Backbone as numpy.savetxt, mean C-alpha at the origin, in Angstrom:
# Nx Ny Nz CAx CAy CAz Cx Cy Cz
-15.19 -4.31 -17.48 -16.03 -3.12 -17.48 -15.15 -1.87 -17.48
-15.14 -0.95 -18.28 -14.47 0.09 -18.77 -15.05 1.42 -17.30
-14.00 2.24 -16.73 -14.20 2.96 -15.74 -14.75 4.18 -16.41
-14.97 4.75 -17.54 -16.33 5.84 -17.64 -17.40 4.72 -17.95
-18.10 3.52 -17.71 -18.76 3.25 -18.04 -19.23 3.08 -16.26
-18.71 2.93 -15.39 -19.13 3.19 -14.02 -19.16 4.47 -13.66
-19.07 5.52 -14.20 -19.30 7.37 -13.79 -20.00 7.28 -14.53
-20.38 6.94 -15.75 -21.52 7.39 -16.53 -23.12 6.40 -16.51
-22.75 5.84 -15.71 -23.61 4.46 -16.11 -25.29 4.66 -15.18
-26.26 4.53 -15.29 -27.87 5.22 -14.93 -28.26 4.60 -13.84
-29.01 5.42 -12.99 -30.04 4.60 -12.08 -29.63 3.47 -11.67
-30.65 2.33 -12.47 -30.53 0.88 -12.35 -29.38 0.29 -11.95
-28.28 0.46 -13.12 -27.13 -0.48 -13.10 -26.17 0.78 -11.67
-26.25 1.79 -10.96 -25.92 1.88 -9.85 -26.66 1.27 -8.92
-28.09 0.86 -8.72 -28.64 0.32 -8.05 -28.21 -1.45 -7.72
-28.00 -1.90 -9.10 -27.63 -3.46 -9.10 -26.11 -3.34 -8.25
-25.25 -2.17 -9.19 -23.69 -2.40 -8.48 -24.09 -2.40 -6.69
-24.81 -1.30 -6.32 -24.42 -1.43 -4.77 -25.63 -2.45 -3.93
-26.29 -3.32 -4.69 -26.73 -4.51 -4.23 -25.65 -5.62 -4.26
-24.84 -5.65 -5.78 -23.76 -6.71 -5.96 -22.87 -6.46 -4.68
-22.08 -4.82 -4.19 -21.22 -4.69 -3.48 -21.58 -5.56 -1.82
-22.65 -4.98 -1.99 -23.24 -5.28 -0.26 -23.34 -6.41 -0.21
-23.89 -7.47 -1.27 -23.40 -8.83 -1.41 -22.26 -9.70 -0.96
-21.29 -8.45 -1.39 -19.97 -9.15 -0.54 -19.60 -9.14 0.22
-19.79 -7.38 1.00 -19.52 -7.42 1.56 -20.56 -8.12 3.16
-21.44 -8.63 3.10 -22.10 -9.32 3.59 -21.47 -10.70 3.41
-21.65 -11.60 2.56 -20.91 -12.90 2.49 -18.95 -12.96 2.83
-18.46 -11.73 2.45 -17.08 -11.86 2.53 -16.42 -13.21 1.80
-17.02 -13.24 0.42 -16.88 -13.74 -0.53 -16.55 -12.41 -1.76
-15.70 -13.05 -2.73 -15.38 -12.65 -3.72 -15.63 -12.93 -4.91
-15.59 -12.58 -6.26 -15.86 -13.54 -7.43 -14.54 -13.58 -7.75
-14.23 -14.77 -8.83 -12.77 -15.25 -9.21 -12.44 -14.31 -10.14
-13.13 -13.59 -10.89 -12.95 -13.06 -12.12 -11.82 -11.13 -11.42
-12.57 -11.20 -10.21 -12.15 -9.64 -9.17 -10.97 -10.21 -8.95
-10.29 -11.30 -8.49 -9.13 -11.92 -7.82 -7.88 -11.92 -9.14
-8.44 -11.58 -10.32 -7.29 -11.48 -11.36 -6.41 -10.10 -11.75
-5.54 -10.42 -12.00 -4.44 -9.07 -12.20 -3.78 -9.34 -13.90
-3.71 -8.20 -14.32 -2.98 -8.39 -15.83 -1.60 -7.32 -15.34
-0.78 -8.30 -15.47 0.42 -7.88 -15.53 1.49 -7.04 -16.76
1.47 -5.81 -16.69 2.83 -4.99 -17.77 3.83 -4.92 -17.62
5.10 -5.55 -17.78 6.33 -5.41 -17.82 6.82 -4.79 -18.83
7.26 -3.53 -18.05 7.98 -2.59 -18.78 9.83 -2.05 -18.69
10.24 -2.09 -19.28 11.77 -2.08 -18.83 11.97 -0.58 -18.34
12.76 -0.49 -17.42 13.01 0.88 -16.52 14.03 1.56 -17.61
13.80 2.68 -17.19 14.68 3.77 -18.54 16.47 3.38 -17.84
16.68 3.37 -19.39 18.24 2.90 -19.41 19.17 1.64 -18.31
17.72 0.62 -18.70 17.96 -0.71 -18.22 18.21 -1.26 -19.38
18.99 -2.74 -19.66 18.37 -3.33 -20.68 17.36 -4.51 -20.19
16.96 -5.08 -21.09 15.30 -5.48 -21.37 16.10 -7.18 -21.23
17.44 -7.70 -20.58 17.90 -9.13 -21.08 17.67 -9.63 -19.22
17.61 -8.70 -18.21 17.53 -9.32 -16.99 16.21 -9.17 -16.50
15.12 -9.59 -15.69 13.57 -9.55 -15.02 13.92 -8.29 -13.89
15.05 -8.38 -13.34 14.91 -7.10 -12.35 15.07 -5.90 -12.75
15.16 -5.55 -14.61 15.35 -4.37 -14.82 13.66 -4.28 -15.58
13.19 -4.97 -14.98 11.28 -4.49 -15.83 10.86 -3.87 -14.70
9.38 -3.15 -15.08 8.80 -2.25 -14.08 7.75 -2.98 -14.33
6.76 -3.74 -13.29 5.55 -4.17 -13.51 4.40 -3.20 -13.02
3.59 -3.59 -13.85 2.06 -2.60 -14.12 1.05 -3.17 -13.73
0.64 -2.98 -12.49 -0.67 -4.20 -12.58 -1.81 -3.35 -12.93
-2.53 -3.51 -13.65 -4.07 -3.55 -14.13 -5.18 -4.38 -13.59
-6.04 -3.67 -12.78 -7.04 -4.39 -12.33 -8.21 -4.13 -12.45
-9.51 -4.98 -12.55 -10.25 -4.43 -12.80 -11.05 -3.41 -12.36
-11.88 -2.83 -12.88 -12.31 -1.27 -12.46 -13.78 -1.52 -11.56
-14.14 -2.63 -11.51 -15.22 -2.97 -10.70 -14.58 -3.47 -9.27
-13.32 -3.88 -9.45 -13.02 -4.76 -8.20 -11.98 -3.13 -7.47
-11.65 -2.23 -7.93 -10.83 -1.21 -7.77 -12.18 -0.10 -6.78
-13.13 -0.34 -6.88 -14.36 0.41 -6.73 -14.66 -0.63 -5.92
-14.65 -1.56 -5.58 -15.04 -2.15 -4.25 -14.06 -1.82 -3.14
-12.98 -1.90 -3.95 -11.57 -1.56 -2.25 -12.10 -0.08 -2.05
-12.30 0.98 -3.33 -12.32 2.42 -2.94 -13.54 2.46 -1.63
-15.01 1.56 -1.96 -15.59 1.37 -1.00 -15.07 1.06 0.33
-14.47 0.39 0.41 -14.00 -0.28 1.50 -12.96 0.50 2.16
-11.92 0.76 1.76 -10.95 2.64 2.17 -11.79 3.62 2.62
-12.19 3.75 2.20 -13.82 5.47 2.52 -13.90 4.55 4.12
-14.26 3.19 4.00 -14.76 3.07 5.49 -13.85 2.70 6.76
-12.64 2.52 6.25 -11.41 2.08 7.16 -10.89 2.30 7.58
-10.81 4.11 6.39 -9.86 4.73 6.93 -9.36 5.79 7.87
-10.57 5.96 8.27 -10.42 7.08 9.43 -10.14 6.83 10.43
-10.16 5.18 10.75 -10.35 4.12 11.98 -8.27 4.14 11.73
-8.21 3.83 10.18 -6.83 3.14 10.64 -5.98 4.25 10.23
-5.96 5.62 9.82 -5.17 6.67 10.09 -5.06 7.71 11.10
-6.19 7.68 12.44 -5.63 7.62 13.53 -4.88 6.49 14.46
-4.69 5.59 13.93 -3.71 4.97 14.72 -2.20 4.67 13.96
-1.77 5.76 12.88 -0.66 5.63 12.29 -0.12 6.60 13.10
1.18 6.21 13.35 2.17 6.72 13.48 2.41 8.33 13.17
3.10 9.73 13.77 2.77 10.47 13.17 3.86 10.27 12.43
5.43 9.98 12.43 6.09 10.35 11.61 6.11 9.44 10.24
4.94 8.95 9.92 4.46 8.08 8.95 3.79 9.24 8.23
4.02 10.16 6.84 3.53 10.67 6.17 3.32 9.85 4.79
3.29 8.80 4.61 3.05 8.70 3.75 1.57 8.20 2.71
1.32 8.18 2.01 -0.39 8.17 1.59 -1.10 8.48 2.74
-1.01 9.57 3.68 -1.90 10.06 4.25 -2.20 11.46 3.92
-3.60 11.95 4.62 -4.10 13.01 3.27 -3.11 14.34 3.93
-3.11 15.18 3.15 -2.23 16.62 4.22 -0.72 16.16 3.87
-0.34 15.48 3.73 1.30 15.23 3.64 1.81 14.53 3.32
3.04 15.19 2.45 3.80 14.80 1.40 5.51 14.14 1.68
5.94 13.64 0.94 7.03 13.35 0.81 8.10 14.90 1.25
7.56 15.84 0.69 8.37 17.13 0.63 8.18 17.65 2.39
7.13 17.56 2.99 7.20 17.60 4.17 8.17 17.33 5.05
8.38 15.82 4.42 9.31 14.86 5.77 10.39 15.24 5.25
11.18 15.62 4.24 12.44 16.34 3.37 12.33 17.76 4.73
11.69 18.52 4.56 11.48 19.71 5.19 12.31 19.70 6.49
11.05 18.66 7.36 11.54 18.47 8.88 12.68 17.54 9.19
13.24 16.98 8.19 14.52 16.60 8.48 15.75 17.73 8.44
15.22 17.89 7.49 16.61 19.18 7.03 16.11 20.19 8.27
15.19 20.98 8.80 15.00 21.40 10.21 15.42 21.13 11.56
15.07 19.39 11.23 16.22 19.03 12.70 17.21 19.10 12.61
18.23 18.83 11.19 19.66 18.64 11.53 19.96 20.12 11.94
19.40 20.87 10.61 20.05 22.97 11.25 19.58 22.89 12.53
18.47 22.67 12.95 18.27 22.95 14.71 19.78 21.99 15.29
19.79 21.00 15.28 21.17 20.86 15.59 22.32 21.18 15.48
22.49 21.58 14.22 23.62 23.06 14.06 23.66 23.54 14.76
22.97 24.48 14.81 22.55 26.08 15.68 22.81 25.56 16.78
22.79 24.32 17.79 22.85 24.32 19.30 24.58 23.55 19.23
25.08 23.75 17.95 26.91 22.61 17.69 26.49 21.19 18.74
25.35 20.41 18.30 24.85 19.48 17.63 25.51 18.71 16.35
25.71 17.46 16.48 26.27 16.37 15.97 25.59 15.70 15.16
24.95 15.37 13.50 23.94 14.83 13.73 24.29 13.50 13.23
23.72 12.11 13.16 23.56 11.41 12.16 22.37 10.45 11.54
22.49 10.31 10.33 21.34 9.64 10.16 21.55 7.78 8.93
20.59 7.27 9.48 20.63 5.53 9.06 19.54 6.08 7.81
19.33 5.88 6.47 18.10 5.64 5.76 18.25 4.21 4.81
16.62 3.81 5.11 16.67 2.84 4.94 15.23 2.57 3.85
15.49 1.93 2.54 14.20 1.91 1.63 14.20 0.07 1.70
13.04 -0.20 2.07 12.69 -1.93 2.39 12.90 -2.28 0.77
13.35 -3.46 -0.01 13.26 -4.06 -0.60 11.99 -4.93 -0.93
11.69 -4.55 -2.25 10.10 -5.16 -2.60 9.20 -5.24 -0.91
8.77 -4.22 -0.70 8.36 -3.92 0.91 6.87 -4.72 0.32
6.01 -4.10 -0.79 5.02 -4.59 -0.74 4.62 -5.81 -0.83
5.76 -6.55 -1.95 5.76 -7.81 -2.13 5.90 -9.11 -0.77
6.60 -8.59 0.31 7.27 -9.11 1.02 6.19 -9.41 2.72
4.90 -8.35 2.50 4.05 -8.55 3.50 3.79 -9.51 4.49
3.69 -9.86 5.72 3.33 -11.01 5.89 2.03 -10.82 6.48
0.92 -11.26 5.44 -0.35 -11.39 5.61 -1.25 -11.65 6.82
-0.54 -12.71 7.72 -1.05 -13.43 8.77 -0.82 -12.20 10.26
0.48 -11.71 9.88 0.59 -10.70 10.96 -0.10 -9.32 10.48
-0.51 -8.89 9.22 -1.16 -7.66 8.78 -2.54 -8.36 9.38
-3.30 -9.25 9.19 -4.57 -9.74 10.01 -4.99 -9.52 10.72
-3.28 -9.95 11.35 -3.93 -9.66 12.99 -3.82 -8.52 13.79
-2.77 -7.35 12.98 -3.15 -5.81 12.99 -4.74 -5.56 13.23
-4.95 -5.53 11.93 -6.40 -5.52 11.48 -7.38 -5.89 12.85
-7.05 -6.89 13.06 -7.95 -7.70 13.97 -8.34 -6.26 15.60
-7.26 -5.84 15.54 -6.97 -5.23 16.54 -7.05 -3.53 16.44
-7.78 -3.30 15.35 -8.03 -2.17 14.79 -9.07 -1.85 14.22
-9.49 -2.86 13.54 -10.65 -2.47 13.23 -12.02 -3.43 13.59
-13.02 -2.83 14.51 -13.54 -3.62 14.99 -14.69 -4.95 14.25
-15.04 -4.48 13.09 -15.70 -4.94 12.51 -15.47 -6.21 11.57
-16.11 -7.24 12.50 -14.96 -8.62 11.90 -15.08 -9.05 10.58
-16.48 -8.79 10.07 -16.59 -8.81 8.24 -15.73 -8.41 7.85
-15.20 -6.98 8.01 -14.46 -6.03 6.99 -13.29 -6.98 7.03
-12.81 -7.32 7.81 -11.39 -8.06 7.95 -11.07 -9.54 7.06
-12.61 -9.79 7.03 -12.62 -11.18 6.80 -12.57 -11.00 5.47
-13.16 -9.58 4.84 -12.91 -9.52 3.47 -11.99 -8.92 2.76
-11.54 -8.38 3.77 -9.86 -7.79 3.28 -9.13 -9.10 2.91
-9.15 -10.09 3.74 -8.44 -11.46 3.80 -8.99 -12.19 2.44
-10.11 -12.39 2.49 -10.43 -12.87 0.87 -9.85 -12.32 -0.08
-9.82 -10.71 0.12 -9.11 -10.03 -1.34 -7.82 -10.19 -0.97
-7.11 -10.75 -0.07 -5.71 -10.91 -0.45 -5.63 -12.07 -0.57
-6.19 -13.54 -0.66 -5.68 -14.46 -0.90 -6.33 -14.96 -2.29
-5.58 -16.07 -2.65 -5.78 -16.54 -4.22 -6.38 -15.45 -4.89
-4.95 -14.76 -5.38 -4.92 -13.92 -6.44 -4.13 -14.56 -7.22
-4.67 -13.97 -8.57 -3.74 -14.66 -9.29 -3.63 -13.69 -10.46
-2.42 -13.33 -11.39 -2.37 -13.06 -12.22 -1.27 -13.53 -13.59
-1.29 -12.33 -14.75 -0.56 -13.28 -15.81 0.43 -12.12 -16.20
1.58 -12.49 -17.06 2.36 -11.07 -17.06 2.09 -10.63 -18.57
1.92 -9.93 -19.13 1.72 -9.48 -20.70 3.08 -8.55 -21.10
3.90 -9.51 -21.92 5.02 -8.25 -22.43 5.22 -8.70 -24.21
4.74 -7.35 -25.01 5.15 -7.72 -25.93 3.13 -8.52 -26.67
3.55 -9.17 -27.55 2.60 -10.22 -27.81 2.89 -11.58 -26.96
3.64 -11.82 -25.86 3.69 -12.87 -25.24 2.90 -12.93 -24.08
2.27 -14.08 -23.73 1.46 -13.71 -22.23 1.51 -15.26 -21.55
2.28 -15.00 -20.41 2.52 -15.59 -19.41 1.44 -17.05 -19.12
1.73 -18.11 -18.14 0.57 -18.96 -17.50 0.12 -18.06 -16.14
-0.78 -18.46 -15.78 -1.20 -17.57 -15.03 -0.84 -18.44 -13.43
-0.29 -17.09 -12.50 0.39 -17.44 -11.49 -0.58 -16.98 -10.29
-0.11 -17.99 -8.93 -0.64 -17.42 -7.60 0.11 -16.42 -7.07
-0.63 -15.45 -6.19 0.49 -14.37 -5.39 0.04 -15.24 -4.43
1.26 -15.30 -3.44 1.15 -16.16 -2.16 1.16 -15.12 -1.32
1.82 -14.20 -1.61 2.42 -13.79 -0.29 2.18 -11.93 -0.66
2.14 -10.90 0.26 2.27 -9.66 -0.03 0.60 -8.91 -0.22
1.21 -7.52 -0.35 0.06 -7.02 -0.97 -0.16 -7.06 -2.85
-1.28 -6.48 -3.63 -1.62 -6.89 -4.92 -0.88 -5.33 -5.31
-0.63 -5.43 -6.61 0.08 -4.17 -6.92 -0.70 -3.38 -7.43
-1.10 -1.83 -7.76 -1.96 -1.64 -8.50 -3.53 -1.26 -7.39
-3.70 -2.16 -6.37 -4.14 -1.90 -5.16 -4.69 -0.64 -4.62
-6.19 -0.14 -4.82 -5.89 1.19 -3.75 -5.86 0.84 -2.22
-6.36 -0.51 -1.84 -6.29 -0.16 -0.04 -4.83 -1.00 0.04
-3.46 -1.01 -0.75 -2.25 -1.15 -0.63 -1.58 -0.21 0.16
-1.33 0.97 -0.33 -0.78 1.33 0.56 -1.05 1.94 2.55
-2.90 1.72 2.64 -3.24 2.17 2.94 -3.00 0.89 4.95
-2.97 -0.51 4.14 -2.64 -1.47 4.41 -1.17 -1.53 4.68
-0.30 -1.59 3.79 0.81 -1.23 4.87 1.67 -0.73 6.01
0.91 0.65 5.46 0.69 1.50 6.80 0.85 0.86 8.07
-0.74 0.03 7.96 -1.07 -0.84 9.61 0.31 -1.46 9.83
0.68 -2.21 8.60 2.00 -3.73 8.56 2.98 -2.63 9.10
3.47 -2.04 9.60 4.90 -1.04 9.45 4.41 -0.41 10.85
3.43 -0.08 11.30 3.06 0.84 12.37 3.85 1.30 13.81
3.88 -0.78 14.21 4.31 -0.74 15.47 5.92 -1.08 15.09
6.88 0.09 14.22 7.47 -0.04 14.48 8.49 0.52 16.10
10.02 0.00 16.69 10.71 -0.53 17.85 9.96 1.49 17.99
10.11 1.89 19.26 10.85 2.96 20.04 11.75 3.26 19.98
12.48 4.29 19.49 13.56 4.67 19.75 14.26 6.41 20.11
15.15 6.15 20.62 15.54 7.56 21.16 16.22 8.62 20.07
16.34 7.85 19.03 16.39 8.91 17.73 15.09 8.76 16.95
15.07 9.80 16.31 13.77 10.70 15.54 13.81 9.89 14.39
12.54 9.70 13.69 12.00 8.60 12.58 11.31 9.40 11.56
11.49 9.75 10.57 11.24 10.45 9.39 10.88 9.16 7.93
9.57 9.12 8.54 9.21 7.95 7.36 8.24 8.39 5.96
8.39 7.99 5.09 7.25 7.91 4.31 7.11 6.24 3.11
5.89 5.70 3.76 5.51 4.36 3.14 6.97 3.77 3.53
7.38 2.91 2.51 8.83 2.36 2.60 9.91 2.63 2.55
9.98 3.69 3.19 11.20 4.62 3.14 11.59 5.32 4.57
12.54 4.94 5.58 12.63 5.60 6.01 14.29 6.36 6.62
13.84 7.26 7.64 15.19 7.65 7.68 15.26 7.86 9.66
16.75 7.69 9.92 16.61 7.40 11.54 17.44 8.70 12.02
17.50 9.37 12.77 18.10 10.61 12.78 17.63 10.73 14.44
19.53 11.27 14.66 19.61 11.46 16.46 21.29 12.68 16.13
20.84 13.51 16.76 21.41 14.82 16.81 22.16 14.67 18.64
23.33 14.77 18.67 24.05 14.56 19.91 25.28 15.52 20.15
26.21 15.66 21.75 27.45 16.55 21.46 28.34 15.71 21.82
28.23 14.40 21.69 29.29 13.48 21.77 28.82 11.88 20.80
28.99 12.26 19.42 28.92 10.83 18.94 29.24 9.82 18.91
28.54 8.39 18.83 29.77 7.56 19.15 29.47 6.50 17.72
């Protein structure tokens, strides 16, 4: 189903979609056809195209199943972006990447100005999304959001997915994702978030955004 054909589409067939939606989300069942991903592999600029880690994959999903998560975000998320982290700016609304740039470069000059020491660890997770572990994002969930449907259907939409990769006129057999979030995803990043939250305490300052972060402790004796 083509996405101006869901903004443009009358009465009725909005009436059927949010009977179909409530369907699910009532059963916390899925259809198989929502659980598929079409995969684009595209080669990254001034890679060559002879190794798999120099492609950029594209997932494409469908525009009916993309409009059920947007449903499902509208209702989650107010629950699960007060309990993020503040120095977690990332896909949250109000703040940007350029922000957390800002207040870093603020703390270190504030450390200047007092001949302050500073240093900092940054650290970007490797395939962060790919790498999820589902069973412990659950049980986030479990503990956040009270409503045990919603959870149960978050869990359906992450398991047996499956998609195929399309490069070229060649197209792939079609594979399981076992593990991670789906790419392409709107309640992806929104979901990680939770997975990343409780990250350790620490006595230096945390400047994060999504999978990226940076560790920063300003001192007059480094060691």
């Amino acid at each position: 189903m083509h996405p101006e054909f869901l903004i443009n589409c009358g009465p009725n067939t909005r009436k059927w979609l949010s009977k179909f939606y409530t369907d699910i989300q009532q059963s916390g069942t899925l259809p198989p056809e929502l659980r598929k991903s079409k995969i684009i592999a595209i080669v990254k600029p001034g890679k060559s195209n002879d190794r798999p880690e120099n492609y950029r994959p594209i997932a494409l999903l469908s525009a009916c199943y993309k409009l059920l998560e947007r449903i499902i975000y509208n209702r989650i998320s107010p629950i699960i972006l007060n309990t993020i982290p503040v120095e977690q700016a990332g896909f949250r609304p109000g703040r940007s990447c350029s922000d957390q740039v800002l207040s870093l470069t603020t703390y270190i000059e504030a450390g200047f100005r007092n001949r302050l020491k500073s240093a900092a660890v940054f650290i970007d997770l490797t395939a962060a999304y790919d790498t999820v572990w589902r069973q412990g994002l659950l049980y986030r969930l479990l503990h956040t959001i009270r409503c045990r449907n919603t959870v149960q259907l978050i869990n359906t939409i992450l398991t047996n997915r499956s998609f195929k990769v399309h490069m070229n006129d060649k197209i792939s057999n079609s594979r399981t994702l076992n593990n991670g979030l789906a790419q392409g995803s709107v309640l992806a990043p929104l979901l990680f978030n939770v997975y990343i939250a409780d990250l350790p305490m620490t006595h230096s300052i945390k400047f994060a955004y999504a999978d990226d972060l940076a560790i920063v402790n300003s001192t007059h004796r480094p060691q």
